[in-house]
Amino acid sequence: MEKTIIDLIRSFVRDDPGNRLSGNRAPYFDEPLIGFASAADSLFVEYKRIIGPFHHSPAEILPGAKTVISWVLPISRVTRETNRQEEQWPSREWAVTRNSGEAFNSSLRRHLVAWLEEQGHRAVAPQLAPGWRQIDETPIGIASTWSERHAAYAAGLGTFSLNDGLITPRGIAHRLGSVITDLSLAPTPRTSLDYRHNCLWYRQGTCGACIGRCPAGALSFQGHNKSICRDYVYGAAPAAVAEAYGVNQTGCGLCQTRVSCEAMVPASKN
């Protein structure tokens, strides 16, 4: 069944017309990575301590949950190349991917939920569930009741970075999604040595390129200032380019492009 679900997600990303930039018809996202985490994984209990008690466990979202299905949608090379050239605002292609590409991601969530239900299983996409909410003030800054990044980490899809992103085998430039189901699936092993291993700064004290890429000054070697980042991503950037680009949300992603982890796990430097 794991292979069936992997093939289902991959075919939807490959074939659905919603995964296309208008005009040049290039995809928003390349072939996805898919992983599975047990709903009973102790990490989901730890997340209530690490993120906050407001962070929902899989069973709180879906009673009887057995598995969290998580995926990584790598942003296409064409879009990443346009964003590499920017210094202040995201490129048009990046902004459209953040806006319309995320709408496609939600379509993928609904598609997988519907398929699982057709097979006789219960399923829910946490990001689309009525109880999902963003919390502006927590001890760790802005957070939400379900973190797609932390679900992906639990499913063995990557580790965290200096800028709080998730560095996967396909890099840090991506969108993430997940669905919880009562179908029992084999968990994907977590093979990294620790939860920040894929980041060169945390692995060996080198790189830090994302710091210089941040136009808002939200990054330093001490980490990621979520408040500064949010003000830029949801305030300054949309005010500057959203109307010209014809989107509601622009994202930013400068710290995810023109960096060593853009499209891969960077190799250690001697």
XYZ file of C-alpha atoms in Angstrom:
270
model
C 0.000 0.000 0.000
C 2.927 2.360 0.642
C 3.977 2.097 -3.013
C 0.401 2.648 -4.168
C 0.174 5.891 -2.199
C 3.596 7.054 -3.383
C 2.570 6.390 -6.996
C -0.764 8.171 -6.446
C 0.908 11.327 -5.145
C 3.588 11.299 -7.816
C 1.080 10.861 -10.639
C -1.114 13.700 -9.316
C 1.878 16.039 -9.183
C 3.017 14.959 -12.642
C -0.350 15.009 -14.430
C -2.731 17.421 -12.735
C -3.083 20.661 -14.760
C -3.126 22.668 -11.526
C 0.630 22.089 -11.233
C 1.505 24.489 -14.045
C 2.742 28.054 -14.262
C 0.562 29.985 -16.672
C 2.206 30.993 -19.917
C 5.268 28.771 -20.140
C 3.457 25.723 -18.712
C 6.438 24.749 -16.591
C 5.405 22.931 -13.403
C 5.336 24.619 -10.032
C 6.815 21.473 -8.521
C 9.056 18.632 -9.595
C 8.626 14.984 -8.571
C 7.751 14.815 -4.863
C 9.371 12.997 -1.984
C 6.980 10.996 0.200
C 7.442 9.593 3.692
C 5.377 7.993 6.442
C 5.412 8.455 10.204
C 3.614 6.406 12.825
C 0.901 8.436 14.544
C 2.170 6.862 17.774
C 5.737 8.138 17.226
C 6.975 9.700 20.465
C 8.096 12.754 18.471
C 4.500 13.951 18.329
C 4.446 13.970 22.124
C 7.780 15.798 22.160
C 6.404 18.426 19.806
C 4.015 19.522 22.547
C 7.113 20.416 24.561
C 9.291 21.694 21.701
C 6.618 23.684 19.841
C 3.977 24.092 22.536
C 1.047 22.274 24.166
C -1.217 23.776 21.505
C 0.434 21.635 18.807
C -1.978 18.828 17.978
C -0.997 15.185 17.958
C -2.272 13.049 15.065
C -4.832 11.376 17.346
C -6.182 14.749 18.451
C -6.889 15.587 14.824
C -8.135 12.129 13.844
C -9.095 9.743 16.685
C -7.711 6.316 15.867
C -4.961 7.754 13.668
C -2.303 5.264 12.621
C -0.140 7.066 10.038
C 0.954 10.526 8.969
C 1.618 10.685 5.226
C 3.968 13.575 4.441
C 5.338 14.941 1.189
C 7.864 17.425 -0.159
C 7.045 19.351 -3.351
C 10.404 20.596 -4.711
C 10.070 23.965 -6.426
C 11.032 23.664 -10.075
C 14.487 24.630 -11.294
C 13.054 27.308 -13.602
C 11.430 29.096 -10.661
C 14.454 28.695 -8.411
C 16.682 30.214 -11.081
C 14.514 33.342 -11.286
C 14.608 33.780 -7.511
C 18.389 33.376 -7.378
C 18.695 36.616 -9.334
C 16.671 38.654 -6.836
C 18.088 40.659 -3.929
C 15.096 42.500 -2.433
C 11.779 40.953 -3.488
C 10.777 37.462 -4.625
C 10.597 36.840 -8.364
C 7.232 36.741 -10.093
C 7.549 32.979 -10.637
C 8.358 32.396 -6.970
C 5.401 34.515 -5.836
C 3.007 32.738 -8.186
C 4.290 29.385 -6.942
C 3.745 30.479 -3.334
C 0.216 31.624 -4.152
C -1.154 29.270 -6.790
C 1.281 26.427 -6.108
C 0.055 26.242 -2.526
C -3.512 26.086 -3.854
C -2.374 23.058 -5.876
C -0.840 21.604 -2.707
C -4.246 21.878 -1.028
C -5.801 20.120 -4.021
C -3.299 17.302 -3.492
C -4.317 17.107 0.166
C -7.997 16.817 -0.781
C -7.219 14.297 -3.545
C -5.386 11.981 -1.161
C -8.064 12.283 1.535
C -10.776 11.442 -1.011
C -8.823 8.429 -2.318
C -8.248 7.044 1.187
C -11.923 7.452 2.003
C -12.829 5.612 -1.202
C -10.673 2.738 0.065
C -12.697 2.641 3.290
C -10.276 4.561 5.526
C -10.717 7.745 7.497
C -8.363 10.603 6.633
C -7.906 14.316 7.228
C -5.465 16.975 6.059
C -4.475 18.868 9.235
C -3.850 22.128 7.365
C -7.436 22.043 6.055
C -9.095 20.798 9.260
C -11.449 23.182 11.109
C -9.249 23.157 14.232
C -6.104 24.374 12.467
C -4.992 27.847 13.516
C -1.927 30.043 13.613
C -0.811 31.419 16.958
C 1.016 34.726 16.838
C 2.585 34.777 20.286
C 4.232 31.688 21.751
C 7.551 31.125 23.569
C 9.088 30.148 20.205
C 7.414 32.943 18.237
C 4.778 32.444 15.567
C 3.577 28.835 15.423
C 0.534 26.773 14.477
C -1.455 23.817 15.727
C 0.133 21.548 13.086
C 3.601 21.996 11.608
C 4.133 20.511 8.144
C 7.904 20.808 8.668
C 7.834 18.801 11.874
C 5.569 16.183 10.308
C 8.041 15.862 7.419
C 10.930 15.496 9.868
C 9.042 12.739 11.699
C 8.527 11.013 8.333
C 12.268 10.952 7.642
C 12.192 13.558 4.864
C 14.838 15.996 6.113
C 16.351 17.987 8.962
C 16.148 21.600 10.096
C 18.325 24.514 9.030
C 19.659 27.800 10.369
C 16.726 29.617 8.755
C 14.185 27.147 10.253
C 13.496 25.491 6.904
C 13.690 21.752 6.271
C 16.644 20.583 4.182
C 15.554 17.470 2.273
C 17.407 15.295 -0.258
C 15.919 17.688 -2.838
C 16.957 20.760 -0.879
C 15.207 23.506 1.052
C 13.199 25.173 -1.741
C 9.857 23.412 -1.514
C 6.308 23.290 -0.174
C 5.189 20.619 2.282
C 1.935 18.809 2.942
C 0.512 15.965 4.998
C -2.545 13.787 5.581
C -3.386 11.742 8.665
C -5.167 8.416 8.238
C -6.299 5.375 10.199
C -4.557 3.187 7.621
C -1.476 1.550 9.110
C 1.621 2.032 6.940
C 5.290 1.233 7.535
C 7.160 4.294 8.872
C 10.019 5.739 6.845
C 13.267 5.429 8.835
C 14.936 8.619 10.042
C 18.552 8.186 9.031
C 20.109 11.573 9.899
C 22.478 11.736 12.844
C 20.525 14.573 14.455
C 17.660 16.962 13.733
C 19.920 19.625 12.160
C 22.445 17.410 10.393
C 21.703 18.524 6.811
C 22.608 22.167 7.565
C 26.312 22.920 7.050
C 26.299 25.553 9.777
C 25.052 23.130 12.407
C 27.050 20.202 11.045
C 30.466 21.844 10.896
C 30.176 25.583 11.481
C 30.485 26.593 7.817
C 28.181 28.253 5.285
C 25.554 30.630 6.701
C 24.819 31.832 3.158
C 21.122 32.199 3.998
C 21.992 35.068 6.375
C 23.290 37.265 3.578
C 20.340 36.373 1.361
C 17.717 37.677 3.803
C 16.600 41.175 2.714
C 14.914 41.842 6.067
C 17.789 40.974 8.404
C 15.770 38.207 10.027
C 18.650 35.699 10.043
C 21.865 35.521 12.025
C 24.145 32.808 13.340
C 21.869 32.776 16.381
C 18.963 31.675 14.201
C 15.722 32.976 12.716
C 13.718 35.954 13.984
C 10.192 34.896 13.083
C 8.611 38.268 13.764
C 10.926 40.184 11.424
C 10.532 37.487 8.797
C 6.748 37.504 9.045
C 6.513 41.290 8.801
C 8.517 41.113 5.589
C 6.844 38.070 4.016
C 3.269 39.093 4.842
C 3.770 42.853 4.908
C 6.573 44.514 2.968
C 6.883 41.996 0.128
C 3.171 41.820 -0.779
C 2.878 45.597 -0.472
C 5.708 45.976 -2.965
C 4.956 43.341 -5.597
C 1.662 41.485 -5.022
C -0.414 43.775 -7.209
C 2.138 43.784 -10.015
C 2.405 39.989 -9.867
C -1.370 39.468 -9.591
C -1.235 37.358 -6.412
C -2.409 37.660 -2.820
C 0.617 36.046 -1.158
C 4.131 36.412 -2.482
C 6.338 34.508 -0.073
C 10.014 35.424 -0.280
C 12.338 32.421 -0.515
C 15.516 34.389 -1.078
C 17.163 32.433 1.750
C 16.122 29.206 -0.004
C 17.797 30.062 -3.304
C 21.400 30.781 -4.241
C 22.445 28.770 -1.173
C 24.263 25.431 -0.998
C 21.167 23.602 0.263
C 18.819 24.978 -2.409
C 18.290 21.675 -4.217
C 20.244 19.066 -2.233
C 21.817 18.178 1.068
C 25.183 19.938 0.769
C 28.315 17.869 1.133
C 30.632 18.592 4.048
C 33.457 21.023 3.338
C 37.060 20.211 4.169
